Coordinates of C-alpha atoms and ligand atoms in Angstrom, one line a residue:
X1 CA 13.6 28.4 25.6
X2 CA 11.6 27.6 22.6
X3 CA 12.4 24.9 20.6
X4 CA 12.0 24.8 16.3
X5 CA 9.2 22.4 15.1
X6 CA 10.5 19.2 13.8
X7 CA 10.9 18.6 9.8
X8 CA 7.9 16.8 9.1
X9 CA 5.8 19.8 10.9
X10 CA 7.7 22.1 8.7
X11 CA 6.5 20.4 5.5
X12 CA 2.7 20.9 6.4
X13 CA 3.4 24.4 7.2
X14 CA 5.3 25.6 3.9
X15 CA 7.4 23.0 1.9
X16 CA 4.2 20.6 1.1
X17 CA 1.4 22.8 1.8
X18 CA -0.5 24.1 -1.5
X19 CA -3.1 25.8 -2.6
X20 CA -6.3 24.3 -3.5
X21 CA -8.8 24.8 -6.0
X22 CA -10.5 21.4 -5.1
X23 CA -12.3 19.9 -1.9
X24 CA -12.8 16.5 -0.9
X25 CA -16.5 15.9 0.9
X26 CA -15.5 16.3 4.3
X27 CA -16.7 19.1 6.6
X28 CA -15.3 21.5 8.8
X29 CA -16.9 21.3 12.0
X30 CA -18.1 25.0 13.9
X31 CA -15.9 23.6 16.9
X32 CA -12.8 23.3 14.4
X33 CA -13.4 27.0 13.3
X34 CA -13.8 28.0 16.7
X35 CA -10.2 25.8 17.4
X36 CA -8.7 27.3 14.4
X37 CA -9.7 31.3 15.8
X38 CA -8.6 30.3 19.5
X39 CA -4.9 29.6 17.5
X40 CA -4.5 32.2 15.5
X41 CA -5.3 35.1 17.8
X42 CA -2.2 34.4 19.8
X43 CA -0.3 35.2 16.9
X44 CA 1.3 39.4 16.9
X45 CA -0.5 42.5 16.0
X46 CA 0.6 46.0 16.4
X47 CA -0.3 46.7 20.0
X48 CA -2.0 43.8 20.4
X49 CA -4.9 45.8 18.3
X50 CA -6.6 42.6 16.4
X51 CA -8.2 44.5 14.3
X52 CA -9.2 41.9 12.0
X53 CA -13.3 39.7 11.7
X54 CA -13.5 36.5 10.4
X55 CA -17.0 35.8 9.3
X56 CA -17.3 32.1 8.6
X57 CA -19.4 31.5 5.3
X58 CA -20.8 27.3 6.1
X59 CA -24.2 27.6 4.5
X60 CA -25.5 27.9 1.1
X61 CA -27.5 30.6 1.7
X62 CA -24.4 32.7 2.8
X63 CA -22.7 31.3 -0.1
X64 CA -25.1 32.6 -2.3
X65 CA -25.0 36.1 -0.8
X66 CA -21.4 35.7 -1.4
X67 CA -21.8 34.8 -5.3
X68 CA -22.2 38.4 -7.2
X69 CA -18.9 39.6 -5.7
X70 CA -16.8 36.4 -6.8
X71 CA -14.9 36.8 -10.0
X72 CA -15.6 34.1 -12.3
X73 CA -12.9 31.8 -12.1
X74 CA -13.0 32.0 -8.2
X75 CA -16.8 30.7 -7.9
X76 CA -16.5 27.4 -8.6
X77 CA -14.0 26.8 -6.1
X78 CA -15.7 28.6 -3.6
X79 CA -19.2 27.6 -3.5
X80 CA -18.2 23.9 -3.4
X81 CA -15.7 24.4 -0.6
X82 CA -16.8 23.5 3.0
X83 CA -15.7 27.1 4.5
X84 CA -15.2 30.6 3.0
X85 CA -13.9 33.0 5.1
X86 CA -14.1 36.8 4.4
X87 CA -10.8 38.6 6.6
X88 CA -12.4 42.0 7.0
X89 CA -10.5 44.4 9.5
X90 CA -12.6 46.3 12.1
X91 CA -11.9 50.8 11.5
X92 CA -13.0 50.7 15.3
X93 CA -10.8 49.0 16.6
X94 CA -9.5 51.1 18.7
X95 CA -12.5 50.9 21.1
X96 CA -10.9 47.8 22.0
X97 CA -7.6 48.7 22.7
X98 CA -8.3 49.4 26.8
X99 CA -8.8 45.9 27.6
X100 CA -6.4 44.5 24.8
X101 CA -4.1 47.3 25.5
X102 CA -4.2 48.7 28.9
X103 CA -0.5 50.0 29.3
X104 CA -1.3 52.4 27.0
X105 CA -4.4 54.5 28.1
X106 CA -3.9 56.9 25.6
X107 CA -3.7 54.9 22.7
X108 CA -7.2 55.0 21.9
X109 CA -7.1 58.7 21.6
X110 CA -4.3 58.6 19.1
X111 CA -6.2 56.6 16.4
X112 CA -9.1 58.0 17.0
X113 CA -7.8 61.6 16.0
X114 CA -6.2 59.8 12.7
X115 CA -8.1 58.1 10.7
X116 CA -4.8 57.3 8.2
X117 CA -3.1 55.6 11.2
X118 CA -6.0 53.7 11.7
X119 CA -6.7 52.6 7.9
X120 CA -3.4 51.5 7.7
X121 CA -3.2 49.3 10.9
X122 CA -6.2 48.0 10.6
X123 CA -5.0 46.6 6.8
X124 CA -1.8 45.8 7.8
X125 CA -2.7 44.0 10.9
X126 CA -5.8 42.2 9.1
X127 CA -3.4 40.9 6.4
X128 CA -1.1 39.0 8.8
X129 CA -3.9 38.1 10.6
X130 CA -5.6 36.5 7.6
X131 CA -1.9 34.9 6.8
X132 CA -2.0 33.1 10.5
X133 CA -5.1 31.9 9.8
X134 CA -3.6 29.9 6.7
X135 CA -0.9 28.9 9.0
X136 CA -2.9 27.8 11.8
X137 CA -5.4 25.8 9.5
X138 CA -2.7 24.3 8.1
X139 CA -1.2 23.1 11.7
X140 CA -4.7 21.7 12.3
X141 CA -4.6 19.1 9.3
X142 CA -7.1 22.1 7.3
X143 CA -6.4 23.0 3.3
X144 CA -6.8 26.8 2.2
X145 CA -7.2 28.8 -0.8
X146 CA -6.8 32.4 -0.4
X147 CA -8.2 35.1 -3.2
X148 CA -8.3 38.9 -3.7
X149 CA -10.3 37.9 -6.6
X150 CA -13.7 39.4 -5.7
X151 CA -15.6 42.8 -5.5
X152 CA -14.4 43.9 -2.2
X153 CA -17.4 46.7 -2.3
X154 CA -20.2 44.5 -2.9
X155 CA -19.0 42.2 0.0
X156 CA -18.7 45.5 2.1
X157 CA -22.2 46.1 1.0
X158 CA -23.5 42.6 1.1
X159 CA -22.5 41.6 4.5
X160 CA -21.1 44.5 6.3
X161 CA -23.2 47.5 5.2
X162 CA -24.9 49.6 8.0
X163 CA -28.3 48.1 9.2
X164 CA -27.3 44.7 7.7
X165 CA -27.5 42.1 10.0
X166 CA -25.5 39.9 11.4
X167 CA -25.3 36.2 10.4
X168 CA -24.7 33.3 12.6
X169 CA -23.0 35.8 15.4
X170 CA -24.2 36.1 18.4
X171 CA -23.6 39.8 18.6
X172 CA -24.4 42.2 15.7
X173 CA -20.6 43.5 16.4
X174 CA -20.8 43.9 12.3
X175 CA -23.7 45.8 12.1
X176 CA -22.3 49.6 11.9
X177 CA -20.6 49.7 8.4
X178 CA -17.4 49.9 9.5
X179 CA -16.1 47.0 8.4
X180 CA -14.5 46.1 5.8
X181 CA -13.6 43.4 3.7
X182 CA -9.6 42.3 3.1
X183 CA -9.1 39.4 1.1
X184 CA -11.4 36.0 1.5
X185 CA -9.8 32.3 2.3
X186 CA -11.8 29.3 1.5
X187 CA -10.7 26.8 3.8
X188 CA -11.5 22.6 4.1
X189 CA -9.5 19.3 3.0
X190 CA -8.1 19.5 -0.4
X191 CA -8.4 17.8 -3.1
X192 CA -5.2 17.0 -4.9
X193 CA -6.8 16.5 -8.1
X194 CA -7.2 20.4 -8.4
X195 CA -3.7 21.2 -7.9
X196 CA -1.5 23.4 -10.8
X197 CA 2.2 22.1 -11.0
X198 CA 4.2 23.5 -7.9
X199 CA 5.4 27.2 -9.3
X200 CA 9.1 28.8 -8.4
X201 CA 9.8 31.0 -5.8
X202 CA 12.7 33.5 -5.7
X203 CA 15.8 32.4 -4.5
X204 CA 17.3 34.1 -1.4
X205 CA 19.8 36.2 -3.6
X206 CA 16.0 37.8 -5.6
X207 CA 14.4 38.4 -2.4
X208 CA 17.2 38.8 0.1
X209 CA 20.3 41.0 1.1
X210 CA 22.7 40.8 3.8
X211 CA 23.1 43.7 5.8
Ligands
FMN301 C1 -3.9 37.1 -1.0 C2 -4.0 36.1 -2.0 C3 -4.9 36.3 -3.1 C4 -5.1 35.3 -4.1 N1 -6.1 35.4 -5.0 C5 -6.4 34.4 -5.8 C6 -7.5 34.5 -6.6 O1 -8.3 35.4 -6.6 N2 -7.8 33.4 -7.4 C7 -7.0 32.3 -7.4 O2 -7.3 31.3 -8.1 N3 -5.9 32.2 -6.6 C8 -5.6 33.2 -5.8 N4 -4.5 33.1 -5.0 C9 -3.7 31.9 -5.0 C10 -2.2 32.1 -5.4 O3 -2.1 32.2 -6.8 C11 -1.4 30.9 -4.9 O4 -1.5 30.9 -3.5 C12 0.1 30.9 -5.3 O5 0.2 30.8 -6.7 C13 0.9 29.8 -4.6 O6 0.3 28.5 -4.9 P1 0.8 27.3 -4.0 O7 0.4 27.6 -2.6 O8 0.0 26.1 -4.5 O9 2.2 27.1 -4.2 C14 -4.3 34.1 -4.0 C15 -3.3 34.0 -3.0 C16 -3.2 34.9 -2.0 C17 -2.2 34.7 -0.9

């Protein structure tokens, strides 16, 4: 039986964990992004479908490809921190599901006749995905800042267009144009002096009922 986290673990996964705007000089290693994908890809998707990419912005070249699409208060932030991550979801990814789904041979099939059912896994599924990533990099000591903030078409075209290569992956699994981009996460150790005051939440009675 499983047993809940202690308090203190809790903190660093919700209570004390913030968004930040702000990073402090240290890096993120490649082996700590490979660490950080290697946790959050045992958390749930709808049959077991992953559909999400994560393509790991670390250099200023990719950066700088990265620029034109940011909105304006979200470059700053961005181009100084160590890691930006774009959470794109895969529309093939289905073509996966007989080794990540092999009780269901005819799966596959289904999506591939429904291109609706597929949008809105592949959204749906990418989203959480990109929310256990922020979960897992905060279990590994990491800070993130999420953003919607951005021109998701120019990213689309920039970095997942057909013909465009791939960058820094060993296979050009992105090369097709179908991909596309979700929301984008920069991700290294905070700086506090960038925080905004803490804001509310809604209280269980807002957000909740009791069925
Ligand atoms: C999907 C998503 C998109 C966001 N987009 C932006 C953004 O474009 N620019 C920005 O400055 N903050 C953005 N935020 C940050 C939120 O405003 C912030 O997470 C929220 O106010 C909670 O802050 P806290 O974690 O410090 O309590 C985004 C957050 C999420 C989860």
């Amino acid at each position: 039986m499983s047993q809940p986290v202690n308090d203190a673990a809790l903190n660093v996964l919700f209570r004390e964990a913030r968004t930040f705007n702000k990073w402090r000089p240290q890096p993120v290693t490649d082996e700590m992004l490979r660490t950080l994908y290697d946790l959050l890809k045992w958390a749930p998707t709808s049959a077991n479908a992953s559909p999400a990419r994560f393509a790991f912005l670390r250099s200023t070249e990719a950066k700088e490809r990265l620029r034109p699409a940011l909105a304006p208060l979200n470059v700053e932030k961005t181009m100084t921190a160590p890691v930006t991550v774009i959470i794109a979801y895969d529309l093939k990814f289905y073509e996966h599901l007989p080794k990540l789904f092999p009780q269901n041979p005819g799966i596959a099939k289904l999506f591939e006749s429904s291109p609706e059912m597929v949008e809105t896994t592949a959204k749906r599924n990418s989203s959480l995905q990109g929310a256990y990533l922020i979960m897992a990099a905060r279990a590994l000591g990491l800070d993130c800042g999420p953003m919607s903030g951005f021109d998701n078409a120019k990213v689309d075209e920039e970095f997942f267009a057909a013909g465009q290569p791939c960058f820094g992956c060993d296979q050009e699994f992105f090369a097709e144009g179908h991909v596309k981009s979700n929301f984008l996460c920069n991700v290294g150790y905070g700086d506090p002096a960038g925080l905004f005051p803490r804001l509310p939440r809604l209280a269980f009675a807002e957000a909740c009922s009791l069925l």
